[in-house]
PDB file of C-alpha atoms in Angstrom:
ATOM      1  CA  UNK X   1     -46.878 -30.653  23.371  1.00 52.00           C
ATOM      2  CA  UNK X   2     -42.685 -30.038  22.553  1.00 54.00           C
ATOM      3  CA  UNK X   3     -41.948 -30.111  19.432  1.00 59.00           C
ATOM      4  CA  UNK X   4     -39.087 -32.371  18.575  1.00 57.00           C
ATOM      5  CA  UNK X   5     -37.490 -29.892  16.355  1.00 57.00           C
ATOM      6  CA  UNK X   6     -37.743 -26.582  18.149  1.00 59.00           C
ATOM      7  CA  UNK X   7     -33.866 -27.355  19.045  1.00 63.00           C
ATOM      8  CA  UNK X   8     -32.882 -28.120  15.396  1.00 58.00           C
ATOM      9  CA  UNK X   9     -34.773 -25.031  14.025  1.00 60.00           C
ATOM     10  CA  UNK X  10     -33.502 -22.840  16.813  1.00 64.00           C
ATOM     11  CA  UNK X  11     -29.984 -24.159  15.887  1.00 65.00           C
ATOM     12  CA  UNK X  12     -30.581 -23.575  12.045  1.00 62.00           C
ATOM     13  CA  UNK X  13     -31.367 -20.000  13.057  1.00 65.00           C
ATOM     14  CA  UNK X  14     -28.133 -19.530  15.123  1.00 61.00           C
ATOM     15  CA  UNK X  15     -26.043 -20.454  12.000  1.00 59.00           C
ATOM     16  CA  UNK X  16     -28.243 -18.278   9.448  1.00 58.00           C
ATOM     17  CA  UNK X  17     -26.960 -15.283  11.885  1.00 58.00           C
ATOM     18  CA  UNK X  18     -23.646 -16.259  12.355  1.00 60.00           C
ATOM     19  CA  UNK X  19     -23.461 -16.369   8.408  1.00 55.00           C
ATOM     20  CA  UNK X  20     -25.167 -12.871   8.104  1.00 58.00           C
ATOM     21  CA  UNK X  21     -22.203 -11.910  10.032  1.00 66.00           C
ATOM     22  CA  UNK X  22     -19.587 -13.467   8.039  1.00 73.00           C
ATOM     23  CA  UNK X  23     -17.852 -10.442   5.803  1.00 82.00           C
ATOM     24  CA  UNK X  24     -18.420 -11.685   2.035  1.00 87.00           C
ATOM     25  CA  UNK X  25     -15.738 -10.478  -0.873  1.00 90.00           C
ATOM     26  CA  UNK X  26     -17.631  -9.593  -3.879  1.00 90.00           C
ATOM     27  CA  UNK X  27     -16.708  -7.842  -6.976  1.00 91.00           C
ATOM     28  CA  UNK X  28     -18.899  -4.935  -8.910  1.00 91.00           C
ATOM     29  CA  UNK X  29     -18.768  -2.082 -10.935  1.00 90.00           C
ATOM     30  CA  UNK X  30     -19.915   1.522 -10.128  1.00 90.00           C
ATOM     31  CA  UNK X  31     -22.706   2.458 -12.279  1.00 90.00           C
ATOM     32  CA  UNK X  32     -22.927   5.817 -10.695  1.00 89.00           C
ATOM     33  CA  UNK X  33     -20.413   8.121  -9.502  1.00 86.00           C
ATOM     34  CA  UNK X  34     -22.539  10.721  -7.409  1.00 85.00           C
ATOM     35  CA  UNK X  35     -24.131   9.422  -5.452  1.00 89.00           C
ATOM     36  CA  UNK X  36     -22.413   5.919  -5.535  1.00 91.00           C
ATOM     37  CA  UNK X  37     -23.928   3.182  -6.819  1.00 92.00           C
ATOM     38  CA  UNK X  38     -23.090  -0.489  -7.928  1.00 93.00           C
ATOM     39  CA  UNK X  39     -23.960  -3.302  -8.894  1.00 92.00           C
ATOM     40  CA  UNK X  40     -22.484  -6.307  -7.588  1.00 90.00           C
ATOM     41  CA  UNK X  41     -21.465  -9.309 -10.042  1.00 90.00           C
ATOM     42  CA  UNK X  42     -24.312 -11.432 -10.263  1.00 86.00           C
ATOM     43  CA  UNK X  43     -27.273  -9.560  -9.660  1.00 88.00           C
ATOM     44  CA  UNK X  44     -29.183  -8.251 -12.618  1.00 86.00           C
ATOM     45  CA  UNK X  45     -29.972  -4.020 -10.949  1.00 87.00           C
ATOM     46  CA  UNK X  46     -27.758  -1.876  -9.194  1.00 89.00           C
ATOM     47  CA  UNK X  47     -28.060  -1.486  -5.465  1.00 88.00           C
ATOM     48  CA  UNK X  48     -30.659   0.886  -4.694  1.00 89.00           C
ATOM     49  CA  UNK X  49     -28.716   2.226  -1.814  1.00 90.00           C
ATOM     50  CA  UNK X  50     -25.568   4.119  -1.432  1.00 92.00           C
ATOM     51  CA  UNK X  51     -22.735   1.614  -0.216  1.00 92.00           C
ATOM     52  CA  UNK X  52     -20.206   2.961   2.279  1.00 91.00           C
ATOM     53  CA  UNK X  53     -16.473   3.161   1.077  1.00 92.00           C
ATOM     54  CA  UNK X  54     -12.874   3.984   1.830  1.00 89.00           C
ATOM     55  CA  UNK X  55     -11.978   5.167  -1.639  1.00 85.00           C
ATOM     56  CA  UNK X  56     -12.796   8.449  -3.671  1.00 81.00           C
ATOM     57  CA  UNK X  57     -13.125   9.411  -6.814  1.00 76.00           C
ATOM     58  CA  UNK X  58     -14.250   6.360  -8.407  1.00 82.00           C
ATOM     59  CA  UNK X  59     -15.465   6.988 -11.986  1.00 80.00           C
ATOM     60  CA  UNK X  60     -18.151   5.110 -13.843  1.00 83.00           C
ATOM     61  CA  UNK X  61     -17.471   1.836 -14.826  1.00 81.00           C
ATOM     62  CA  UNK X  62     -14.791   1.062 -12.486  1.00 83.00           C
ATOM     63  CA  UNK X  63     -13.903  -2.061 -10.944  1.00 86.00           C
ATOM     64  CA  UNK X  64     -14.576  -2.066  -7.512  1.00 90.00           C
ATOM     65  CA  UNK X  65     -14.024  -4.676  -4.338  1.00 93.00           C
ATOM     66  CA  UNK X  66     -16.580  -4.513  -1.821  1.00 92.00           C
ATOM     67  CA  UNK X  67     -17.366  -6.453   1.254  1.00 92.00           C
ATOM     68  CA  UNK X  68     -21.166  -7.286   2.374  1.00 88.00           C
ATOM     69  CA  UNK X  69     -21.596  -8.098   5.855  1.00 81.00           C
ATOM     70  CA  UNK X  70     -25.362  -7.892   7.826  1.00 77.00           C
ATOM     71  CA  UNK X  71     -26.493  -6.803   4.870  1.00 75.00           C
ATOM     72  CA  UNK X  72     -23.780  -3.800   4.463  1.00 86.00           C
ATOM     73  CA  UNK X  73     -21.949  -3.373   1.522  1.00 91.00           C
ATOM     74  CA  UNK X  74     -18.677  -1.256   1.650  1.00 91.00           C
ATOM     75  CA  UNK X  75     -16.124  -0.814  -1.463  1.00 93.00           C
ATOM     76  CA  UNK X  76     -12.831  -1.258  -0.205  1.00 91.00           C
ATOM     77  CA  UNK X  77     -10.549  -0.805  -3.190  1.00 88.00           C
ATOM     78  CA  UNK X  78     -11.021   0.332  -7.050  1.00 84.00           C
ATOM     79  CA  UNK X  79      -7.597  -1.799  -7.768  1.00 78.00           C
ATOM     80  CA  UNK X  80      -7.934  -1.106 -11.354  1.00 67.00           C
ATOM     81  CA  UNK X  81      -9.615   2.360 -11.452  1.00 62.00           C
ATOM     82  CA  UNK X  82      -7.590   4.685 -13.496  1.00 66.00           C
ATOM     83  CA  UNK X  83      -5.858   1.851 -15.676  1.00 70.00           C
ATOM     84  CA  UNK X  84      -6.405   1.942 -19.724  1.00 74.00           C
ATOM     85  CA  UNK X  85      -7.352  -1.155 -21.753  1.00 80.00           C
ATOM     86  CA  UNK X  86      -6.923  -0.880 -25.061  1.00 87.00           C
ATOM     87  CA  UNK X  87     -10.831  -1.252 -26.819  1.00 90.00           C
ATOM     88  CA  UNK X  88      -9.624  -1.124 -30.488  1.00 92.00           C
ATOM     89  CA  UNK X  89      -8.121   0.314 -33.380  1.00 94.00           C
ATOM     90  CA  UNK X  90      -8.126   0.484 -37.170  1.00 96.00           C
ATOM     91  CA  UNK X  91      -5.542   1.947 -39.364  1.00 96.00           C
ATOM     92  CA  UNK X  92      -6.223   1.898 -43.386  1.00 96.00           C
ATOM     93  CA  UNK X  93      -2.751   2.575 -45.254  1.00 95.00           C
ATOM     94  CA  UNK X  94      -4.175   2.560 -49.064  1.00 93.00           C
ATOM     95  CA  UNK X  95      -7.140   4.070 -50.904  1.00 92.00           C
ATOM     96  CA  UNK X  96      -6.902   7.779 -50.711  1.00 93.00           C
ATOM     97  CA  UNK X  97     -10.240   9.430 -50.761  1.00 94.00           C
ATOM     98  CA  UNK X  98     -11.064  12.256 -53.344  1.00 93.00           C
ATOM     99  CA  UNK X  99     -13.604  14.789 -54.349  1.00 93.00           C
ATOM    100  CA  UNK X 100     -14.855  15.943 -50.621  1.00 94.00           C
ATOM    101  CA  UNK X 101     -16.828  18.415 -50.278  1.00 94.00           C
ATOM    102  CA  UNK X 102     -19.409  19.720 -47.933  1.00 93.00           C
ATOM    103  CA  UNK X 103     -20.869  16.146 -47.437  1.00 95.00           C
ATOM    104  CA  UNK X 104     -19.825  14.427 -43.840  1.00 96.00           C
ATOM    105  CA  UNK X 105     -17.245  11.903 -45.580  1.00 95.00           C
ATOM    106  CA  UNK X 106     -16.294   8.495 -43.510  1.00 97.00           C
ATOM    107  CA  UNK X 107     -12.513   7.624 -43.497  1.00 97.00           C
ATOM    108  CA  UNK X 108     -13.238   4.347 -45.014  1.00 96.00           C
ATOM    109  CA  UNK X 109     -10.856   1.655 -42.733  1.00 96.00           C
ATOM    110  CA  UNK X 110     -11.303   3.457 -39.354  1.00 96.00           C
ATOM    111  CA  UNK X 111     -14.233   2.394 -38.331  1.00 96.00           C
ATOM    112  CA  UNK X 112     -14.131   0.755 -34.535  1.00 96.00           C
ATOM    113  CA  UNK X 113     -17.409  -1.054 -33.114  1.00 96.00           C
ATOM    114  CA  UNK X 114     -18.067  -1.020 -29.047  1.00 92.00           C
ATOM    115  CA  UNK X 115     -20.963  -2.403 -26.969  1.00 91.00           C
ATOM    116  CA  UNK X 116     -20.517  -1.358 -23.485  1.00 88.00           C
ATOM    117  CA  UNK X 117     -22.967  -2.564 -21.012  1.00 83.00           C
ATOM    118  CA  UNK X 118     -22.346   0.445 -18.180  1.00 81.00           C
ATOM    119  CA  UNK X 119     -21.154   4.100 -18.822  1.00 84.00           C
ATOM    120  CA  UNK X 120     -17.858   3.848 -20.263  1.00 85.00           C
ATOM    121  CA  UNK X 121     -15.022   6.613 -20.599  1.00 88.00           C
ATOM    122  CA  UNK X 122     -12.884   6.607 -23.274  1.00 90.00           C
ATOM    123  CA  UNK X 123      -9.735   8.242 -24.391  1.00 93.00           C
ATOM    124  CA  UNK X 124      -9.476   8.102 -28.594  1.00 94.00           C
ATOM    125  CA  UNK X 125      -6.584   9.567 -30.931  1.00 95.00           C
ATOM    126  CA  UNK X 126      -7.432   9.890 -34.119  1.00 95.00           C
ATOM    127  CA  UNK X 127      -4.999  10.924 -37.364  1.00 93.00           C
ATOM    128  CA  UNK X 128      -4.923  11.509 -40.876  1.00 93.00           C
ATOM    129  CA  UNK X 129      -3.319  13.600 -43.652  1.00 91.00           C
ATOM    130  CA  UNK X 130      -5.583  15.713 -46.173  1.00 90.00           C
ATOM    131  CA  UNK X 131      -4.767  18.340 -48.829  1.00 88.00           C
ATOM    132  CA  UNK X 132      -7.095  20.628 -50.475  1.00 88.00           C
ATOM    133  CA  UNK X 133      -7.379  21.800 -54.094  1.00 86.00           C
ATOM    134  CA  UNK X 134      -8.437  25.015 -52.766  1.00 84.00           C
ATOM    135  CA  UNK X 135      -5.614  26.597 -50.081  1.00 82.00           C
ATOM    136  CA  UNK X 136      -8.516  28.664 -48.432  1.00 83.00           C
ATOM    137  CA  UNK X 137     -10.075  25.321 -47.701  1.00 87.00           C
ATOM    138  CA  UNK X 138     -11.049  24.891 -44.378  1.00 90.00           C
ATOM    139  CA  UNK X 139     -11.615  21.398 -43.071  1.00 90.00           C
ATOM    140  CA  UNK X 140     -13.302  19.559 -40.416  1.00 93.00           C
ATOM    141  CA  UNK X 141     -11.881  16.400 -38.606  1.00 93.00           C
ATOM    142  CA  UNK X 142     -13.680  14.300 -36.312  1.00 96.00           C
ATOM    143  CA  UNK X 143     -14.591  11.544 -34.369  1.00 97.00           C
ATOM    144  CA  UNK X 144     -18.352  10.252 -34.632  1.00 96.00           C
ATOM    145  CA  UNK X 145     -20.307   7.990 -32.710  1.00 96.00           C
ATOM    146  CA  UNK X 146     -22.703   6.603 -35.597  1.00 94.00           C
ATOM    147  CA  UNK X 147     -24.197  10.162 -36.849  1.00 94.00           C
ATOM    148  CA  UNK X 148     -23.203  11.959 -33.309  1.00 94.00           C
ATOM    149  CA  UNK X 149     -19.758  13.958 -33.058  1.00 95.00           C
ATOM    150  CA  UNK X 150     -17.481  13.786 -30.414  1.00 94.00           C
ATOM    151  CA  UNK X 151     -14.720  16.103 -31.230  1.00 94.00           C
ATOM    152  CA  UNK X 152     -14.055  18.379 -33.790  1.00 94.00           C
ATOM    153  CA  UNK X 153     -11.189  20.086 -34.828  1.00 91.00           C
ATOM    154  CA  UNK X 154     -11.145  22.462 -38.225  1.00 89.00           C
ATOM    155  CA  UNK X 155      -7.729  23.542 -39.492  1.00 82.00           C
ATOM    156  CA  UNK X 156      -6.971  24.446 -43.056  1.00 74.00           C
ATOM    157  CA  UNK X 157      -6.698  21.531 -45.602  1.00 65.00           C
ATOM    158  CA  UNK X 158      -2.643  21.544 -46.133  1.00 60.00           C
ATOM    159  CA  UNK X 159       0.016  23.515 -45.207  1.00 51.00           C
ATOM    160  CA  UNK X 160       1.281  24.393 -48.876  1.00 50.00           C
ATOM    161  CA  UNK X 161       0.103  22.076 -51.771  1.00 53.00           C
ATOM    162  CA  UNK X 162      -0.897  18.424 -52.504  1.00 56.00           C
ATOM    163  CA  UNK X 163       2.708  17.779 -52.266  1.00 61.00           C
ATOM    164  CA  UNK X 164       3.471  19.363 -48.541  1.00 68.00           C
ATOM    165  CA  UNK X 165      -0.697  17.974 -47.295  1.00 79.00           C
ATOM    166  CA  UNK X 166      -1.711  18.680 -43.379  1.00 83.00           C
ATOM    167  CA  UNK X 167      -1.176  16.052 -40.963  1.00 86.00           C
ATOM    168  CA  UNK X 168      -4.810  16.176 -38.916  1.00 88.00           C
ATOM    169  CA  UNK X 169      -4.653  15.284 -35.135  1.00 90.00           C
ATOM    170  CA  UNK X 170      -7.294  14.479 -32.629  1.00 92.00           C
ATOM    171  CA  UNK X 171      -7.400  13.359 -29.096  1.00 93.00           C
ATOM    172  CA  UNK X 172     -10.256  13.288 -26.457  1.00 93.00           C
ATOM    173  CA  UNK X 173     -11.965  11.506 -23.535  1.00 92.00           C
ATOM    174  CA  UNK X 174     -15.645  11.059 -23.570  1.00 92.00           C
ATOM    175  CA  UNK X 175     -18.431   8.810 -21.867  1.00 91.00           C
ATOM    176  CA  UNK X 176     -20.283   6.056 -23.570  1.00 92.00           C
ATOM    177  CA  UNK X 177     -23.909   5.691 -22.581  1.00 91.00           C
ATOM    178  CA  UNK X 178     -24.777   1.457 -22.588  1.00 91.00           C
ATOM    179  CA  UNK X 179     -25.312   0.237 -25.572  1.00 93.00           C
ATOM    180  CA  UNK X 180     -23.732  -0.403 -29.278  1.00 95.00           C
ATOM    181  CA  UNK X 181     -21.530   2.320 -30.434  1.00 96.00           C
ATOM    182  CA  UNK X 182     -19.669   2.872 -33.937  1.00 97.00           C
ATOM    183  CA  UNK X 183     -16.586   5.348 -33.915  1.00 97.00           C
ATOM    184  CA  UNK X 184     -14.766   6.672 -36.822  1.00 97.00           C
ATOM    185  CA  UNK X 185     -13.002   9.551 -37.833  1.00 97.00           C
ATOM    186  CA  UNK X 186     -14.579  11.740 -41.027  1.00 97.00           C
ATOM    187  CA  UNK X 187     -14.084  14.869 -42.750  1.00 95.00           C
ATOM    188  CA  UNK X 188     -15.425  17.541 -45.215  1.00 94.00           C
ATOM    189  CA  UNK X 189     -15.384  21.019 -46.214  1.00 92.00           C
ATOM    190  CA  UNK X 190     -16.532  23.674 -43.696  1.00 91.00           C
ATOM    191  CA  UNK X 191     -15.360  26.571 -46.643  1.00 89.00           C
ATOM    192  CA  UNK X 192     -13.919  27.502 -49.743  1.00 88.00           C
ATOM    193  CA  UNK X 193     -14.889  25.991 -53.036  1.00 88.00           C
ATOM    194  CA  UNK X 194     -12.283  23.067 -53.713  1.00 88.00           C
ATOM    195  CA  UNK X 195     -12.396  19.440 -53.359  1.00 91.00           C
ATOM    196  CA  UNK X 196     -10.517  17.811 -50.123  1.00 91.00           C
ATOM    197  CA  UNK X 197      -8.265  14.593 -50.615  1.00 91.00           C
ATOM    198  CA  UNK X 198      -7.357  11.876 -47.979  1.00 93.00           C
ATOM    199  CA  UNK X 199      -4.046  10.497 -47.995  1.00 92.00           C
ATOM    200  CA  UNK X 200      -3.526   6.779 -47.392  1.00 93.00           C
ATOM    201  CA  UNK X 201      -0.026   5.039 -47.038  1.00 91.00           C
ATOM    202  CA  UNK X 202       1.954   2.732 -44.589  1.00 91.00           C
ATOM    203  CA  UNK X 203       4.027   5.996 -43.166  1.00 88.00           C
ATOM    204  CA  UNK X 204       0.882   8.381 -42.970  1.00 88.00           C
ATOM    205  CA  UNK X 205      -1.876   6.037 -42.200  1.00 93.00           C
ATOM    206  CA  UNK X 206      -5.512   7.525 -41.056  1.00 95.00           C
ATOM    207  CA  UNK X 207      -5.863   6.070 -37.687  1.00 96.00           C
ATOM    208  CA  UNK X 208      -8.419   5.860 -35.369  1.00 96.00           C
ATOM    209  CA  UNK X 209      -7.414   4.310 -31.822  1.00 96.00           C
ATOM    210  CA  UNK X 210      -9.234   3.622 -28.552  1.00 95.00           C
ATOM    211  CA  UNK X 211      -8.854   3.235 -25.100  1.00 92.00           C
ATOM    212  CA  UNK X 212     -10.955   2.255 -21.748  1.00 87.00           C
ATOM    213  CA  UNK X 213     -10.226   3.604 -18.368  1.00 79.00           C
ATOM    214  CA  UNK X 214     -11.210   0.501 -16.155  1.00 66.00           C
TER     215      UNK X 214
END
């Protein structure tokens, strides 16, 4: 017996190829460098394949172009790979802080809160100005990530007195894992015996700024 639709089904199935063959623009962002992988805008889990692709080097997180065709997908361009966006900053200009010691202090006012969803790299720079009662003071200045620090750098407190106090200076470029993240810059007293003050003021501000490679 012929089925009336054989030639409508057999039709159907010409066009379901002919779309499978149709190139496709998508967007998606690399989730993993080496090997690549990506997840294309829309779906909910990375590919679980490595696509092909005309361009190197593409970091984590980046912005990517691909093009699915038969069920290929190849990134073409990272258009934006490379380019910084600016993910926040704080600056506090009044309330010096006194009387730090030993004690992991917060810079109260620099405080920056991120959620990325993919691994993220950062660049931060991070300032303040501190002066010691104590000149064999040593000091540390960092950046944390909630109790977890990033960079360090330990210098003594100032350069002379309260008067003449030490301008503190970090910059870096780390990865974010997903997830919410708190940044902020703190100090304390890695030696001597005295007490470590944090200047505050609208020409010596303690600054905490940062930035997303995309």
């Amino acid at each position: 017996m012929v089925n009336l639709f054989d030639p409508v089904l057999g039709q159907i199935e010409k066009l379901w190829a002919r779309v499978d063959r149709v190139p496709v623009v998508r967007w998606a962002t690399v989730t993993q460098s080496s090997p690549l992988r990506v997840i294309l805008d829309g779906d909910t889990d990375a590919m679980p394949f490595t696509p092909a692709s005309v361009v190197r080097d593409i970091t984590v997180g980046s912005r990517v172009v691909c093009v699915e065709q038969n069920r290929r997908v190849i990134v073409v361009d990272a258009p934006r790979a490379g380019l910084i966006a600016r993910a926040g900053s704080a600056t506090a200009t009044a309330g010096d802080q006194t009387g730090i010691t030993s004690t992991v202090t917060e810079i109260t006012g620099t405080s920056i809160d991120l959620v990325v969803t993919v691994p993220a790299t950062i660049v931060f720079h991070a300032s303040a100005t501190t002066s010691s009662s104590d000149l064999a003071d040593v000091v540390s200045f960092t950046v944390r990530d909630g109790a977890t620090s990033l960079m360090e750098r330990r210098a003594g407190a100032n350069a002379n007195t309260v008067s003449s106090p030490r301008h503190q200076h970090l910059t870096g470029e780390v990865t974010l894992t997903p997830g919410s993240h708190r940044l902020y810059v703190a100090v304390r007293r890695v030696a001597g015996a005295g007490t470590v003050t944090v200047h505050k003021n609208t020409l010596n501000p303690a600054q905490l700024i940062v930035d997303r490679i995309v």
